[in-house]
mmCIF file of C-alpha atoms and ligand atoms in Angstrom:
data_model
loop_
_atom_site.group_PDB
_atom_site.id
_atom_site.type_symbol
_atom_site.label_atom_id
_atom_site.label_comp_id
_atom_site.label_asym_id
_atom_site.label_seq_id
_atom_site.Cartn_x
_atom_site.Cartn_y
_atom_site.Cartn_z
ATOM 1 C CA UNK A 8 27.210 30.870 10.219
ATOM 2 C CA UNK A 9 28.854 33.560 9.287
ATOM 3 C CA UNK A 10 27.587 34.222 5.970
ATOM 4 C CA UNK A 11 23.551 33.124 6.758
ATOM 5 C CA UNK A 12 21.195 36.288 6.602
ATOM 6 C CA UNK A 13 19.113 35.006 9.246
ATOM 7 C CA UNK A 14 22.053 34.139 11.332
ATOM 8 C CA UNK A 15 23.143 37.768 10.866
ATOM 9 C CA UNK A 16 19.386 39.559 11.673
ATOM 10 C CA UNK A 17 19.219 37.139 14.572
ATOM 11 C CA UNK A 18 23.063 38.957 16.089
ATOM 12 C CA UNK A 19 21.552 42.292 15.241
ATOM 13 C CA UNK A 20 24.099 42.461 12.535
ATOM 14 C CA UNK A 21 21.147 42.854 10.053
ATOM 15 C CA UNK A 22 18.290 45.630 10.842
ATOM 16 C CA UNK A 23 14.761 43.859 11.137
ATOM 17 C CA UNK A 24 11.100 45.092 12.456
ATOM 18 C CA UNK A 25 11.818 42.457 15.625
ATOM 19 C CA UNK A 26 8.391 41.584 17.286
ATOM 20 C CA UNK A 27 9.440 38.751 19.641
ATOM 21 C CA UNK A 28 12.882 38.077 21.261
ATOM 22 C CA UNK A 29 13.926 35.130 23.865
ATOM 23 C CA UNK A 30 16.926 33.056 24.941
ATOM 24 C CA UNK A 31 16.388 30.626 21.802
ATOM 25 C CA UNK A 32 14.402 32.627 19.263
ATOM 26 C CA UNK A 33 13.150 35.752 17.239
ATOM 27 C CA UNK A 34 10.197 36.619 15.177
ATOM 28 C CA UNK A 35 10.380 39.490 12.809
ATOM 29 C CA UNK A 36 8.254 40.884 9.830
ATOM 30 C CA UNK A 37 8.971 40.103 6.230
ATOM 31 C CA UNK A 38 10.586 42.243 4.312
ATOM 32 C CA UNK A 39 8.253 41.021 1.557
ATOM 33 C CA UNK A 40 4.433 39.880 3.039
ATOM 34 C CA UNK A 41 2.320 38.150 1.409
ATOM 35 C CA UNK A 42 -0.592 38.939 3.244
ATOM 36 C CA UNK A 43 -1.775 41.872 6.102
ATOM 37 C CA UNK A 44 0.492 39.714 8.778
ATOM 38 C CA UNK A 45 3.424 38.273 7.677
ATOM 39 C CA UNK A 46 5.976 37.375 10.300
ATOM 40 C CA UNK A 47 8.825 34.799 10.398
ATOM 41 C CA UNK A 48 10.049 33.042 14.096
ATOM 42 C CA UNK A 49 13.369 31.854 13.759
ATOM 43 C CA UNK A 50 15.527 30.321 15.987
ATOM 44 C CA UNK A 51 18.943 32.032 17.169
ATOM 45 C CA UNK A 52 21.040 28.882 16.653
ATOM 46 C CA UNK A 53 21.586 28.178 12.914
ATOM 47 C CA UNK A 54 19.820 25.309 11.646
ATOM 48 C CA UNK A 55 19.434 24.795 7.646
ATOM 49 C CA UNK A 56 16.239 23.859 7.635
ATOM 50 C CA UNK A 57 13.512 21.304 8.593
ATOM 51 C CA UNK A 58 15.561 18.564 7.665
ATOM 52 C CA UNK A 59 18.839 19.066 9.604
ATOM 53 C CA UNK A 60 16.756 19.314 12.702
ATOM 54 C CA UNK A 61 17.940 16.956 15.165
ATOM 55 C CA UNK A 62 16.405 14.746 18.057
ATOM 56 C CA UNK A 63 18.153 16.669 20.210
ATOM 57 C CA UNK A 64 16.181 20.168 19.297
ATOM 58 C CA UNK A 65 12.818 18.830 20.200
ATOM 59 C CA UNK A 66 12.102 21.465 22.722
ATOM 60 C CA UNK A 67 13.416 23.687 20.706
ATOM 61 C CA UNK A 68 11.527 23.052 17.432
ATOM 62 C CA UNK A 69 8.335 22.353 20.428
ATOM 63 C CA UNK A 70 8.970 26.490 21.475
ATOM 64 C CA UNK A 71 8.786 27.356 17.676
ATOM 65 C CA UNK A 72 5.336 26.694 16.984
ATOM 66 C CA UNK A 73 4.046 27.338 20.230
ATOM 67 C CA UNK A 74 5.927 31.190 20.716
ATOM 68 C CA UNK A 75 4.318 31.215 16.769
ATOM 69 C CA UNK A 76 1.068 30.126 18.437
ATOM 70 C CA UNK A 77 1.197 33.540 20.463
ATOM 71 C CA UNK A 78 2.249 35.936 18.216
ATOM 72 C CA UNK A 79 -0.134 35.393 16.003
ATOM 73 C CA UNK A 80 -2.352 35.661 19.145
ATOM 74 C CA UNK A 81 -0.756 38.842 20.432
ATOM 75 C CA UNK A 82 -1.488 39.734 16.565
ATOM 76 C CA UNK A 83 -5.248 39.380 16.573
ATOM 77 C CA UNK A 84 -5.276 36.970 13.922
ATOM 78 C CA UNK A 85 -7.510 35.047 16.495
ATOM 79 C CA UNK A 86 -10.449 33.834 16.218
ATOM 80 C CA UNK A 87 -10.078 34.463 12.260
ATOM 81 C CA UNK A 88 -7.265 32.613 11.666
ATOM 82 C CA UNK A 89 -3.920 32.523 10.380
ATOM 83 C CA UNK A 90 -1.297 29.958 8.735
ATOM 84 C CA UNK A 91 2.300 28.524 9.440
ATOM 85 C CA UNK A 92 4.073 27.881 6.993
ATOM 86 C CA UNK A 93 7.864 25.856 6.644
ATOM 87 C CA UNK A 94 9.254 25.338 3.400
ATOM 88 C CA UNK A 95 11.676 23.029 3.566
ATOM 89 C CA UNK A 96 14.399 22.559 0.705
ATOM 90 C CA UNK A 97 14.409 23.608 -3.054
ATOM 91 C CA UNK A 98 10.839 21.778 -3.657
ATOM 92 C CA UNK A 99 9.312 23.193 -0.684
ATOM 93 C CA UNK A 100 10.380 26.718 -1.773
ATOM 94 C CA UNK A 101 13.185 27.622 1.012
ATOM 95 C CA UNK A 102 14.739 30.532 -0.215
ATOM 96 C CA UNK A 103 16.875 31.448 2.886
ATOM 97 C CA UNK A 104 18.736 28.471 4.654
ATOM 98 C CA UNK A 105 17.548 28.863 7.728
ATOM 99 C CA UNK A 106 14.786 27.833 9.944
ATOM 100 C CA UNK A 107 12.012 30.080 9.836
ATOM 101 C CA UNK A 108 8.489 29.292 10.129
ATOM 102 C CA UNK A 109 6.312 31.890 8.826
ATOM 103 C CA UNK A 110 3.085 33.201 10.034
ATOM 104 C CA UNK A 111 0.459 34.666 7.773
ATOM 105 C CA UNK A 112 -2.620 36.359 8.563
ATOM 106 C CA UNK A 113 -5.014 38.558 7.976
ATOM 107 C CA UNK A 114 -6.991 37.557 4.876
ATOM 108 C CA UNK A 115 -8.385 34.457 3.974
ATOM 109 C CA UNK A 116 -6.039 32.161 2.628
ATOM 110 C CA UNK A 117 -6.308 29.489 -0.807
ATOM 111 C CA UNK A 118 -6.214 26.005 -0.724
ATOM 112 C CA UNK A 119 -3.800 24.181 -2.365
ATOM 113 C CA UNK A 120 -1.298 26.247 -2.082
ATOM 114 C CA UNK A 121 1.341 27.283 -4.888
HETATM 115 P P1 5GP B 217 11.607 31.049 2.387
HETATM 116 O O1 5GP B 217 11.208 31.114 0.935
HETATM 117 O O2 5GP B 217 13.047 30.708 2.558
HETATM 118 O O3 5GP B 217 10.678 30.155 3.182
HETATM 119 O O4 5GP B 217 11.318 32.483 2.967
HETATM 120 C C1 5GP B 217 12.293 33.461 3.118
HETATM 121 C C2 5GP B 217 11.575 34.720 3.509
HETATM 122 O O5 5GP B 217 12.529 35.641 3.978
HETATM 123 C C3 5GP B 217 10.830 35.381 2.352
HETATM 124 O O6 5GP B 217 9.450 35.510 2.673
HETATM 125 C C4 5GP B 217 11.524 36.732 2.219
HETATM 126 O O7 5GP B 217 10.635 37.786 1.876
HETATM 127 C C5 5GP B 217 12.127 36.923 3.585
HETATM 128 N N1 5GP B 217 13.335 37.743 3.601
HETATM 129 C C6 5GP B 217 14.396 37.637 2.759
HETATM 130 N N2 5GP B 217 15.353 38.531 3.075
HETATM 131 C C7 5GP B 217 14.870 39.220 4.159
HETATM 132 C C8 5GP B 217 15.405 40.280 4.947
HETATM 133 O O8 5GP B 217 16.526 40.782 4.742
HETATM 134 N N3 5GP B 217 14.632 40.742 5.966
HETATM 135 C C9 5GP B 217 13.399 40.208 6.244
HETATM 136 N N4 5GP B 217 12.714 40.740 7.262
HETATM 137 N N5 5GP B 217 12.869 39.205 5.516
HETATM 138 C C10 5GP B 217 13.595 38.714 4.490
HETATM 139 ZN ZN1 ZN B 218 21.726 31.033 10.051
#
């Protein structure tokens, strides 16, 4: 997608603070955190969002949260925690159309959330 931010930071098109890079995906920090640790994994294929994932992607959305799983590892947000986050059209708050799951860390967080 030629016109897709993400799609664009993803070809290098787009400067980001990269901390992960494979074959299928890359996690970078936000430009904007909302807490100590704020970093979003995205996949290099565009895909809108939760809801245009397809059966077909299951190991791909599968190597999302688990490459998320050791970031935030590789972070030190274990043992204290952290939180993924996925917001998913214009009720769940998706700004950016596409995929990103983000990873937040380093403080406590509140429950419910906004
Ligand atoms: P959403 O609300 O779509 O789940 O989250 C989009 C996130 O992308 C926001 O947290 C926002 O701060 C972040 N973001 C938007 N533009 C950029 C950018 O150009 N670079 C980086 N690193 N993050 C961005
Ligand atoms: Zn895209």
């Amino acid at each position: 997608m030629s016109d897709c931010l993400f799609c664009k930071i993803a070809a290098g098109e787009v400067s980001c603070t990269e901390v992960f890079s494979s074959e299928n995906l890359i996690a970078f920090r936000d430009i904007a955190p909302q807490a100590p640790t704020h970093i979003l994994v995205i996949p290099r294929m565009h895909i809108s969002g939760l809801s245009n994932l397809t059966n077909d992607q299951e190991n791909l959305a599968g190597e999302l949260l688990t490459t998320a799983v050791q970031i935030a590892a590789e972070e030190g947000l274990d043992p204290a925690g952290y939180r993924f986050v996925i917001n998913n059209g214009e009720d769940g708050g998706q700004i950016v159309a596409h995929l990103h799951l983000h990873i937040l860390g380093g403080r406590p967080m509140a429950w419910p959330p906004g």
